[in-house]
Amino acid sequence: AAGVIQSPRHLIKEKRETATLKCYPIPRHDTVYWYQQGPGQDPQFLISFYEKMQSDKGSIPDRFSAQQFSDYHSELNMSSLELGDSALYFCASSLGEGASSYNSPLHFGNGTRLTVT
Amino acid sequence: RKEVEQDPGPFNVPEGATVAFNCTYSNSASQSFFWYRQDCRKEPKLLMSVYSSGNEDGRFTAQLNRASQYISLLIRDSKLSDSATYLCVVNTVFSGGYNKLIFGAGTRLAVHP
């Protein structure tokens, strides 16, 4: 079965550079979530989209932005990178949003490992 | 207080042991609950959903106690391959209809020969 696809798998950037991470959800999934996981940390929610609109915002820095496109893929844009941005970035998708979908679990991509030097 | 709390462990158990993890959540409006497993440097993978009546999948049993606001995961006959971090995830539906999933910090399990 098709899974969530993230690209790139690994990314090395220097401080103050920009990075773009891409996420392709499972077909027919219309909700996308972005998480950041630092070493030894639990996944921290950054932002989510439902039907191409931002649905929730977590601890996403102002230097980051994201959007969901008409084909439901999403991109996380990161600017003015800092050393502390080095982490695993996971994208997850699920079906629908709202009370009717609360039993829909998340399905995660393999993640993008970002290293800022 | 964190919205979802887990004992970080690590739980070091021998093969064949039975081990139980608990997870407490603070929002009584939380609607659904999941256990995820995460191997080192890999993405979290859904282990099982947790249903109100409790549910079992092979050696894994999940329980929900809404009154006390906790969920549990029991692993019987532990295998070496069960060594991982187990993440408790709680889904809450807010007014306006959007739902939010909150992760616990995870409980590390190490099964040794």
Coordinates of N, CA and C in Angstrom, one line a residue:
Chain A
A1 N 0.8 -1.2 0.0 CA 0.0 0.0 0.0 C 0.9 1.2 0.0
A2 N 0.4 2.3 -0.7 CA 1.2 3.5 -0.7 C 1.3 4.1 0.7
G3 N 2.4 4.7 0.9 CA 2.6 5.3 2.2 C 2.9 6.8 2.0
V4 N 3.2 7.5 3.1 CA 3.5 8.9 3.1 C 5.0 9.0 2.6
I5 N 5.2 9.9 1.6 CA 6.5 10.0 1.0 C 7.1 11.4 1.3
Q6 N 8.3 11.4 1.9 CA 8.9 12.6 2.2 C 10.2 12.7 1.4
S7 N 10.5 13.9 1.0 CA 11.8 14.2 0.4 C 12.4 15.5 0.8
P8 N 13.7 15.6 0.8 CA 14.7 14.5 0.7 C 14.8 13.7 2.0
R9 N 15.5 12.6 2.0 CA 15.6 11.8 3.2 C 16.6 12.5 4.1
H10 N 17.7 13.1 3.5 CA 18.7 13.7 4.3 C 19.0 15.1 3.6
L11 N 19.3 16.0 4.5 CA 19.6 17.4 4.0 C 20.6 18.0 4.9
I12 N 21.7 18.6 4.3 CA 22.7 19.3 5.1 C 22.7 20.7 4.6
K13 N 22.6 21.6 5.5 CA 22.6 23.1 5.2 C 23.5 23.8 6.2
E14 N 23.9 25.0 5.8 CA 24.6 25.8 6.7 C 23.7 26.8 7.3
K15 N 24.2 27.4 8.4 CA 23.4 28.4 9.2 C 23.0 29.5 8.2
R16 N 21.9 30.0 8.4 CA 21.3 31.1 7.7 C 20.8 30.7 6.2
E17 N 21.0 29.5 5.9 CA 20.5 29.1 4.6 C 19.0 28.7 4.7
T18 N 18.4 28.4 3.6 CA 17.0 28.0 3.5 C 16.9 26.5 3.1
A19 N 15.8 25.9 3.5 CA 15.5 24.5 3.1 C 14.0 24.4 2.9
T20 N 13.7 23.5 2.0 CA 12.3 23.1 1.7 C 12.2 21.6 1.8
L21 N 11.3 21.2 2.6 CA 11.0 19.8 2.8 C 9.6 19.5 2.1
K22 N 9.5 18.3 1.5 CA 8.3 18.0 0.8 C 7.6 16.8 1.4
C23 N 6.3 16.7 1.3 CA 5.5 15.6 1.8 C 4.4 15.3 0.9
Y24 N 4.3 14.0 0.5 CA 3.2 13.5 -0.3 C 2.4 12.6 0.5
P25 N 1.2 12.9 0.8 CA 0.4 12.1 1.7 C -0.1 10.8 1.0
I26 N -0.7 9.9 1.8 CA -1.3 8.7 1.3 C -2.5 9.2 0.4
P27 N -2.6 8.5 -0.8 CA -3.7 8.9 -1.6 C -5.1 9.0 -0.9
R28 N -5.8 10.0 -1.2 CA -7.1 10.3 -0.6 C -7.1 10.9 0.8
H29 N -5.9 10.9 1.4 CA -5.7 11.6 2.7 C -5.7 13.1 2.4
D30 N -6.5 13.9 3.2 CA -6.6 15.3 2.9 C -6.0 16.2 4.0
T31 N -5.5 15.5 5.1 CA -4.9 16.2 6.2 C -3.4 15.9 6.4
V32 N -2.6 16.9 6.5 CA -1.2 16.7 6.6 C -0.7 17.4 7.9
Y33 N 0.2 16.8 8.6 CA 0.8 17.3 9.8 C 2.3 17.3 9.6
W34 N 2.9 18.3 10.2 CA 4.4 18.4 10.3 C 4.8 18.3 11.8
Y35 N 5.8 17.4 12.0 CA 6.4 17.3 13.3 C 7.9 17.4 13.3
Q36 N 8.5 18.0 14.3 CA 9.9 18.1 14.5 C 10.3 17.2 15.7
Q37 N 11.4 16.4 15.5 CA 11.8 15.6 16.6 C 13.3 15.7 16.7
G38 N 13.7 16.4 17.8 CA 15.1 16.5 18.1 C 15.7 15.3 18.8
P39 N 17.0 15.1 18.9 CA 17.6 13.9 19.5 C 17.0 13.7 20.9
G40 N 16.5 12.5 21.1 CA 16.0 12.1 22.4 C 14.7 12.8 22.8
Q41 N 14.1 13.4 21.9 CA 12.8 14.2 22.2 C 11.6 13.4 21.6
D42 N 10.4 13.7 22.1 CA 9.2 13.2 21.4 C 8.9 14.2 20.2
P43 N 8.1 13.7 19.3 CA 7.8 14.5 18.2 C 7.0 15.8 18.6
Q44 N 7.4 16.9 18.2 CA 6.7 18.2 18.5 C 5.9 18.7 17.3
F45 N 4.7 18.9 17.5 CA 3.8 19.3 16.5 C 4.1 20.7 16.0
L46 N 4.2 20.9 14.7 CA 4.6 22.2 14.1 C 3.3 22.9 13.5
I47 N 2.7 22.2 12.6 CA 1.6 22.8 11.9 C 0.8 21.7 11.1
S48 N -0.5 22.0 10.8 CA -1.3 21.0 10.1 C -2.2 21.7 9.1
F49 N -2.6 21.0 8.1 CA -3.4 21.5 7.0 C -4.5 20.5 6.7
Y50 N -5.7 21.1 6.5 CA -6.8 20.3 6.1 C -7.4 20.9 4.8
E51 N -7.6 20.2 3.8 CA -8.1 20.7 2.5 C -7.5 22.0 2.1
K52 N -6.1 22.0 2.2 CA -5.3 23.1 1.7 C -5.3 24.4 2.6
M53 N -6.0 24.3 3.7 CA -6.1 25.4 4.6 C -5.4 25.0 5.9
Q54 N -4.7 26.0 6.5 CA -4.0 25.7 7.8 C -5.1 25.4 8.8
S55 N -5.0 24.3 9.5 CA -6.0 23.9 10.5 C -5.5 24.1 11.9
D56 N -4.2 24.0 12.2 CA -3.7 24.1 13.5 C -2.3 24.5 13.5
K57 N -1.9 25.2 14.5 CA -0.5 25.7 14.5 C 0.1 25.3 15.9
G58 N 1.3 24.7 15.8 CA 2.0 24.4 17.1 C 3.2 25.3 17.3
S59 N 4.3 24.6 17.6 CA 5.5 25.4 18.0 C 6.3 25.7 16.7
I60 N 5.7 26.1 15.7 CA 6.5 26.4 14.5 C 7.1 27.8 14.6
P61 N 8.4 27.9 14.3 CA 9.0 29.3 14.4 C 8.5 30.1 13.3
D62 N 8.6 31.4 13.5 CA 8.2 32.4 12.5 C 9.0 32.3 11.2
R63 N 10.2 31.7 11.4 CA 11.1 31.6 10.2 C 10.7 30.4 9.3
F64 N 9.7 29.7 9.8 CA 9.2 28.5 9.0 C 7.9 28.9 8.4
S65 N 7.6 28.4 7.3 CA 6.2 28.5 6.7 C 5.9 27.2 6.0
A66 N 4.6 27.0 5.8 CA 4.2 25.7 5.1 C 2.9 26.0 4.4
Q67 N 2.7 25.1 3.4 CA 1.4 25.2 2.7 C 1.1 23.8 2.2
Q68 N -0.2 23.7 1.9 CA -0.7 22.4 1.2 C -1.2 22.8 -0.1
F69 N -0.9 22.0 -1.1 CA -1.2 22.4 -2.5 C -2.5 21.6 -2.9
S70 N -2.9 21.9 -4.2 CA -4.2 21.4 -4.7 C -4.1 19.9 -4.8
D71 N -2.9 19.3 -4.9 CA -2.8 17.8 -5.0 C -2.6 17.2 -3.6
Y72 N -2.7 18.1 -2.6 CA -2.6 17.7 -1.2 C -1.2 17.5 -0.7
H73 N -0.2 17.6 -1.6 CA 1.1 17.5 -1.0 C 1.4 18.8 -0.3
S74 N 2.4 18.7 0.6 CA 2.7 19.9 1.4 C 4.2 20.2 1.4
E75 N 4.6 21.4 1.6 CA 6.0 21.8 1.7 C 6.2 22.6 2.9
L76 N 7.3 22.3 3.6 CA 7.7 23.1 4.8 C 8.9 23.9 4.4
N77 N 8.8 25.2 4.4 CA 9.9 26.1 4.0 C 10.6 26.7 5.3
M78 N 11.9 26.5 5.4 CA 12.6 26.9 6.5 C 13.7 27.9 6.1
S79 N 13.6 29.1 6.7 CA 14.6 30.1 6.4 C 15.5 30.5 7.6
S80 N 16.6 31.2 7.3 CA 17.5 31.6 8.3 C 17.8 30.4 9.3
L81 N 18.2 29.3 8.7 CA 18.4 28.1 9.6 C 19.4 28.3 10.7
E82 N 19.1 27.7 11.8 CA 19.9 27.8 13.0 C 20.4 26.4 13.3
L83 N 21.4 26.3 14.1 CA 21.9 25.0 14.5 C 20.9 24.2 15.2
G84 N 20.0 24.8 16.0 CA 19.0 24.1 16.7 C 17.9 23.6 15.9
D85 N 17.9 23.9 14.6 CA 16.9 23.4 13.7 C 17.2 21.9 13.2
S86 N 18.4 21.5 13.6 CA 18.8 20.1 13.2 C 17.9 19.2 13.9
A87 N 17.3 18.3 13.2 CA 16.3 17.4 13.7 C 15.8 16.5 12.6
L88 N 14.9 15.6 13.1 CA 14.2 14.8 12.1 C 12.8 15.5 11.9
Y89 N 12.4 15.7 10.7 CA 11.2 16.3 10.4 C 10.2 15.2 9.8
F90 N 9.2 15.0 10.5 CA 8.2 14.0 10.0 C 7.0 14.7 9.5
C91 N 6.5 14.1 8.4 CA 5.2 14.5 7.9 C 4.3 13.3 8.1
A92 N 3.0 13.6 8.5 CA 2.0 12.5 8.6 C 0.8 12.9 7.9
S93 N 0.0 11.9 7.5 CA -1.3 12.3 6.9 C -2.4 11.4 7.5
S94 N -3.6 12.0 7.4 CA -4.7 11.2 7.9 C -5.9 11.6 7.0
L95 N -7.0 10.9 7.2 CA -8.2 11.1 6.4 C -9.2 12.0 7.1
G96 N -9.5 13.2 6.6 CA -10.5 14.0 7.1 C -10.2 14.7 8.4
E97 N -11.0 15.5 8.8 CA -10.8 16.3 10.1 C -12.2 16.5 10.7
G98 N -12.2 16.7 12.0 CA -13.4 16.9 12.7 C -13.9 15.7 13.4
A99 N -15.0 15.8 14.0 CA -15.6 14.8 14.9 C -15.7 13.5 14.2
S100 N -16.0 13.5 12.9 CA -16.3 12.3 12.1 C -15.0 11.5 11.9
S101 N -13.9 12.2 12.1 CA -12.6 11.5 11.7 C -11.7 11.3 12.9
Y102 N -12.2 11.4 14.1 CA -11.3 11.4 15.2 C -10.7 10.1 15.5
N103 N -11.2 9.1 14.9 CA -10.6 7.8 15.0 C -9.6 7.5 13.9
S104 N -9.3 8.5 13.1 CA -8.4 8.3 12.0 C -7.0 8.5 12.5
P105 N -6.1 7.4 12.6 CA -4.8 7.6 13.1 C -3.9 8.3 12.1
L106 N -2.7 8.8 12.5 CA -1.8 9.3 11.6 C -0.9 8.2 11.0
H107 N -0.5 8.5 9.8 CA 0.5 7.6 9.1 C 1.7 8.5 8.8
F108 N 2.8 8.1 9.3 CA 4.0 8.9 9.1 C 4.8 8.5 7.9
G109 N 5.5 9.5 7.4 CA 6.5 9.3 6.4 C 7.8 8.9 7.1
N110 N 8.8 8.6 6.3 CA 10.1 8.2 6.8 C 10.9 9.3 7.4
G111 N 10.5 10.5 7.2 CA 11.2 11.7 7.8 C 12.3 12.2 6.9
T112 N 12.6 13.5 7.2 CA 13.8 14.1 6.6 C 14.7 14.5 7.7
R113 N 15.9 14.0 7.6 CA 16.9 14.4 8.6 C 17.6 15.6 8.2
L114 N 17.4 16.7 8.9 CA 18.1 18.0 8.5 C 19.2 18.2 9.5
T115 N 20.4 18.5 8.9 CA 21.6 18.8 9.7 C 22.0 20.2 9.3
V116 N 22.1 21.1 10.3 CA 22.5 22.5 10.0 C 23.9 22.6 10.6
T117 N 24.8 23.0 9.8 CA 26.2 23.2 10.3 C 26.7 24.6 10.4
Chain B
R1 N 1.7 21.1 33.8 CA 1.5 19.7 33.5 C 1.4 19.4 32.0
K2 N 2.1 18.4 31.5 CA 2.0 18.1 30.1 C 0.6 17.5 29.9
E3 N 0.1 17.7 28.6 CA -1.2 17.1 28.3 C -1.2 15.6 28.3
V4 N -0.1 15.0 27.9 CA 0.0 13.6 27.8 C 1.3 13.2 28.5
E5 N 1.2 12.4 29.5 CA 2.4 12.0 30.3 C 2.7 10.5 30.3
Q6 N 3.9 10.2 30.1 CA 4.3 8.8 30.1 C 5.6 8.6 31.0
D7 N 5.7 7.5 31.6 CA 7.0 7.2 32.3 C 8.0 7.0 31.2
P8 N 9.1 7.7 31.2 CA 10.1 7.6 30.1 C 10.9 6.3 30.1
G9 N 10.9 5.6 31.3 CA 11.7 4.4 31.4 C 13.2 4.8 31.5
P10 N 14.1 3.9 31.0 CA 13.8 2.7 30.2 C 13.4 1.6 31.1
F11 N 12.6 0.7 30.5 CA 12.2 -0.5 31.1 C 13.1 -1.6 30.5
N12 N 13.9 -2.2 31.4 CA 14.8 -3.2 30.9 C 14.2 -4.6 31.4
V13 N 13.8 -5.4 30.5 CA 13.2 -6.7 30.8 C 13.8 -7.8 30.1
P14 N 13.8 -9.0 30.7 CA 14.3 -10.2 29.9 C 13.3 -10.7 28.9
E15 N 13.8 -11.4 28.0 CA 12.8 -12.0 27.0 C 11.8 -12.9 27.8
G16 N 10.6 -12.8 27.3 CA 9.5 -13.6 27.9 C 8.8 -12.9 29.0
A17 N 9.3 -11.8 29.4 CA 8.6 -11.0 30.5 C 7.4 -10.4 30.0
T18 N 6.5 -10.0 31.0 CA 5.4 -9.2 30.7 C 5.6 -7.8 31.2
V19 N 5.4 -6.8 30.4 CA 5.6 -5.4 30.8 C 4.4 -4.6 30.4
A20 N 4.2 -3.6 31.3 CA 3.0 -2.7 31.1 C 3.5 -1.2 31.1
F21 N 2.9 -0.5 30.2 CA 3.1 1.0 30.2 C 1.8 1.7 30.5
N22 N 1.9 2.8 31.2 CA 0.8 3.6 31.4 C 1.0 5.0 30.8
C23 N -0.1 5.6 30.5 CA -0.1 7.0 29.9 C -1.3 7.7 30.4
T24 N -1.1 8.9 31.0 CA -2.2 9.7 31.5 C -2.4 10.9 30.6
Y25 N -3.6 11.4 30.5 CA -3.9 12.5 29.7 C -4.8 13.5 30.5
S26 N -4.7 14.8 30.2 CA -5.3 15.8 31.1 C -6.6 16.3 30.6
N27 N -6.9 16.2 29.3 CA -8.1 16.7 28.7 C -9.2 15.7 28.7
S28 N -10.2 15.9 29.5 CA -11.3 14.9 29.6 C -12.1 14.8 28.3
A29 N -11.9 15.8 27.4 CA -12.7 15.8 26.1 C -12.0 14.9 25.1
S30 N -10.8 14.3 25.4 CA -10.1 13.5 24.5 C -11.0 12.4 24.0
Q31 N -10.9 12.1 22.7 CA -11.8 11.2 22.1 C -11.2 9.8 21.7
S32 N -10.0 9.9 21.2 CA -9.5 8.6 20.7 C -8.0 8.5 21.1
F33 N -7.5 7.3 21.1 CA -6.2 7.0 21.7 C -5.5 6.0 20.9
F34 N -4.2 6.2 20.8 CA -3.4 5.3 20.0 C -2.0 5.0 20.7
W35 N -1.5 3.8 20.4 CA -0.1 3.5 20.8 C 0.7 3.4 19.5
Y36 N 1.8 4.2 19.5 CA 2.7 4.1 18.3 C 4.1 3.5 18.8
R37 N 4.8 2.9 17.9 CA 6.1 2.3 18.2 C 7.1 3.1 17.4
Q38 N 8.2 3.5 18.0 CA 9.2 4.2 17.2 C 10.6 3.5 17.5
D39 N 11.2 3.1 16.4 CA 12.5 2.6 16.5 C 13.5 3.7 16.3
C40 N 14.7 3.5 16.8 CA 15.7 4.6 16.8 C 15.8 5.2 15.4
R41 N 15.7 6.5 15.2 CA 15.9 7.2 14.0 C 14.9 6.8 12.9
K42 N 13.8 6.2 13.3 CA 12.8 5.9 12.3 C 11.5 6.6 12.6
E43 N 10.6 6.6 11.7 CA 9.3 7.2 11.9 C 8.4 6.4 12.9
P44 N 7.5 7.1 13.6 CA 6.6 6.4 14.5 C 5.6 5.6 13.6
K45 N 5.4 4.4 14.1 CA 4.4 3.5 13.4 C 3.3 3.1 14.3
L46 N 2.1 3.1 13.7 CA 0.9 2.8 14.5 C 1.0 1.4 15.0
L47 N 0.9 1.2 16.3 CA 0.9 -0.2 16.9 C -0.5 -0.7 17.0
M48 N -1.3 0.1 17.7 CA -2.7 -0.2 17.8 C -3.5 1.0 18.3
S49 N -4.8 1.0 17.9 CA -5.7 2.0 18.4 C -6.2 1.4 19.8
V50 N -6.7 2.3 20.6 CA -7.2 1.9 21.9 C -8.7 2.1 22.0
Y51 N -9.5 1.1 22.1 CA -10.9 1.2 22.2 C -11.4 1.2 23.6
S52 N -12.6 1.7 23.8 CA -13.2 1.9 25.1 C -13.3 0.5 25.9
S53 N -13.6 -0.5 25.1 CA -13.8 -1.8 25.7 C -12.5 -2.6 25.9
G54 N -11.4 -1.9 25.5 CA -10.1 -2.6 25.5 C -9.9 -3.5 24.3
N55 N -8.8 -3.7 23.9 CA -8.5 -4.5 22.7 C -7.2 -5.2 22.8
E56 N -7.1 -6.3 22.0 CA -6.0 -7.2 22.1 C -5.5 -7.5 20.7
D57 N -4.2 -7.5 20.5 CA -3.7 -7.9 19.2 C -2.5 -8.7 19.4
G58 N -2.7 -10.1 19.4 CA -1.6 -11.0 19.7 C -1.1 -10.8 21.1
R59 N 0.2 -10.5 21.2 CA 0.8 -10.3 22.6 C 0.5 -8.9 23.2
F60 N -0.2 -8.1 22.5 CA -0.4 -6.7 22.9 C -1.8 -6.5 23.3
T61 N -2.0 -5.9 24.5 CA -3.3 -5.5 25.0 C -3.4 -4.1 25.4
A62 N -4.4 -3.4 24.9 CA -4.5 -2.0 25.2 C -5.8 -1.8 26.0
Q63 N -5.7 -0.9 27.0 CA -6.9 -0.6 27.9 C -7.1 0.9 28.0
L64 N -8.3 1.3 28.2 CA -8.6 2.7 28.4 C -9.4 2.8 29.6
N65 N -9.1 3.8 30.5 CA -9.9 4.1 31.7 C -10.2 5.6 31.6
R66 N -11.4 5.9 31.1 CA -11.8 7.3 30.9 C -12.0 8.0 32.3
A67 N -12.5 7.3 33.3 CA -12.7 7.9 34.6 C -11.4 8.4 35.2
S68 N -10.3 7.6 35.0 CA -9.0 8.0 35.6 C -8.1 8.7 34.5
Q69 N -8.6 8.7 33.3 CA -7.9 9.4 32.2 C -6.5 8.8 32.0
Y70 N -6.5 7.5 31.8 CA -5.2 6.8 31.5 C -5.5 5.7 30.5
I71 N -4.5 5.4 29.7 CA -4.5 4.2 28.9 C -3.3 3.4 29.2
S72 N -3.3 2.2 28.9 CA -2.2 1.3 29.2 C -1.9 0.4 28.0
L73 N -0.7 -0.1 27.9 CA -0.3 -1.1 26.9 C 0.4 -2.2 27.7
L74 N -0.1 -3.4 27.5 CA 0.5 -4.6 28.1 C 1.2 -5.4 27.0
I75 N 2.4 -5.8 27.2 CA 3.1 -6.7 26.2 C 3.5 -8.0 26.9
R76 N 3.0 -9.0 26.4 CA 3.2 -10.4 27.0 C 4.4 -11.0 26.2
D77 N 5.1 -11.9 26.9 CA 6.1 -12.8 26.3 C 7.0 -11.9 25.4
S78 N 7.6 -10.9 26.0 CA 8.5 -9.9 25.3 C 9.5 -10.6 24.4
K79 N 9.7 -10.0 23.2 CA 10.7 -10.5 22.3 C 11.8 -9.4 22.2
L80 N 13.0 -9.8 21.8 CA 14.0 -8.9 21.6 C 13.6 -7.8 20.6
S81 N 12.8 -8.1 19.6 CA 12.4 -7.2 18.6 C 11.3 -6.2 19.1
D82 N 10.9 -6.4 20.3 CA 10.0 -5.4 20.9 C 10.7 -4.2 21.4
S83 N 12.0 -4.2 21.5 CA 12.8 -3.1 22.0 C 12.6 -1.9 21.1
A84 N 12.1 -0.8 21.7 CA 11.7 0.4 20.9 C 11.2 1.4 21.9
T85 N 10.8 2.5 21.4 CA 10.1 3.5 22.2 C 8.6 3.5 21.9
Y86 N 7.8 3.5 22.9 CA 6.4 3.4 22.7 C 5.7 4.7 23.0
L87 N 5.1 5.3 22.1 CA 4.5 6.6 22.2 C 3.0 6.5 22.4
C88 N 2.5 7.2 23.3 CA 1.1 7.3 23.6 C 0.6 8.5 22.8
V89 N -0.5 8.4 22.1 CA -1.0 9.5 21.3 C -2.5 9.7 21.6
V90 N -2.9 10.9 22.0 CA -4.3 11.2 22.4 C -4.8 12.2 21.4
N91 N -6.0 11.9 20.9 CA -6.7 12.8 19.9 C -7.9 13.5 20.6
T92 N -7.9 14.8 20.5 CA -9.0 15.6 21.1 C -9.7 16.4 20.1
V93 N -11.0 16.4 20.1 CA -11.8 17.2 19.1 C -12.2 18.4 19.9
F94 N -11.9 19.6 19.3 CA -12.2 20.9 19.9 C -13.4 21.5 19.2
S95 N -14.0 22.4 19.9 CA -15.2 23.2 19.3 C -14.7 23.8 18.0
G96 N -15.5 23.7 17.0 CA -15.1 24.1 15.7 C -14.8 22.9 14.8
G97 N -14.7 21.8 15.4 CA -14.6 20.5 14.7 C -13.2 20.0 14.4
Y98 N -12.1 20.8 14.7 CA -10.8 20.3 14.4 C -10.3 19.4 15.5
N99 N -9.5 18.4 15.1 CA -9.0 17.5 16.1 C -7.5 17.7 16.2
K100 N -7.0 17.4 17.3 CA -5.5 17.7 17.6 C -5.0 16.4 18.3
L101 N -3.9 15.9 17.7 CA -3.2 14.8 18.3 C -2.0 15.2 19.1
I102 N -1.9 14.8 20.3 CA -0.8 15.1 21.2 C -0.1 13.8 21.5
F103 N 1.3 13.9 21.4 CA 2.1 12.8 21.7 C 2.7 12.9 23.1
G104 N 2.8 11.7 23.7 CA 3.5 11.6 25.0 C 5.0 11.6 24.6
A105 N 5.8 11.7 25.6 CA 7.3 11.7 25.4 C 7.9 10.3 25.0
G106 N 7.0 9.3 25.3 CA 7.5 8.0 24.9 C 8.1 7.2 26.1
T107 N 7.9 5.9 26.1 CA 8.5 5.0 27.1 C 9.5 4.1 26.3
R108 N 10.7 4.1 26.8 CA 11.7 3.2 26.2 C 11.6 1.8 26.8
L109 N 11.6 0.8 25.9 CA 11.7 -0.6 26.3 C 12.9 -1.2 25.7
A110 N 13.6 -1.9 26.6 CA 14.8 -2.7 26.1 C 14.6 -4.1 26.6
V111 N 14.5 -5.0 25.7 CA 14.4 -6.4 26.0 C 15.7 -7.1 25.8
H112 N 16.2 -7.8 26.9 CA 17.5 -8.4 26.7 C 17.4 -10.0 26.8
P113 N 18.4 -10.7 26.3 CA 18.3 -12.1 26.3 C 18.4 -12.7 27.7

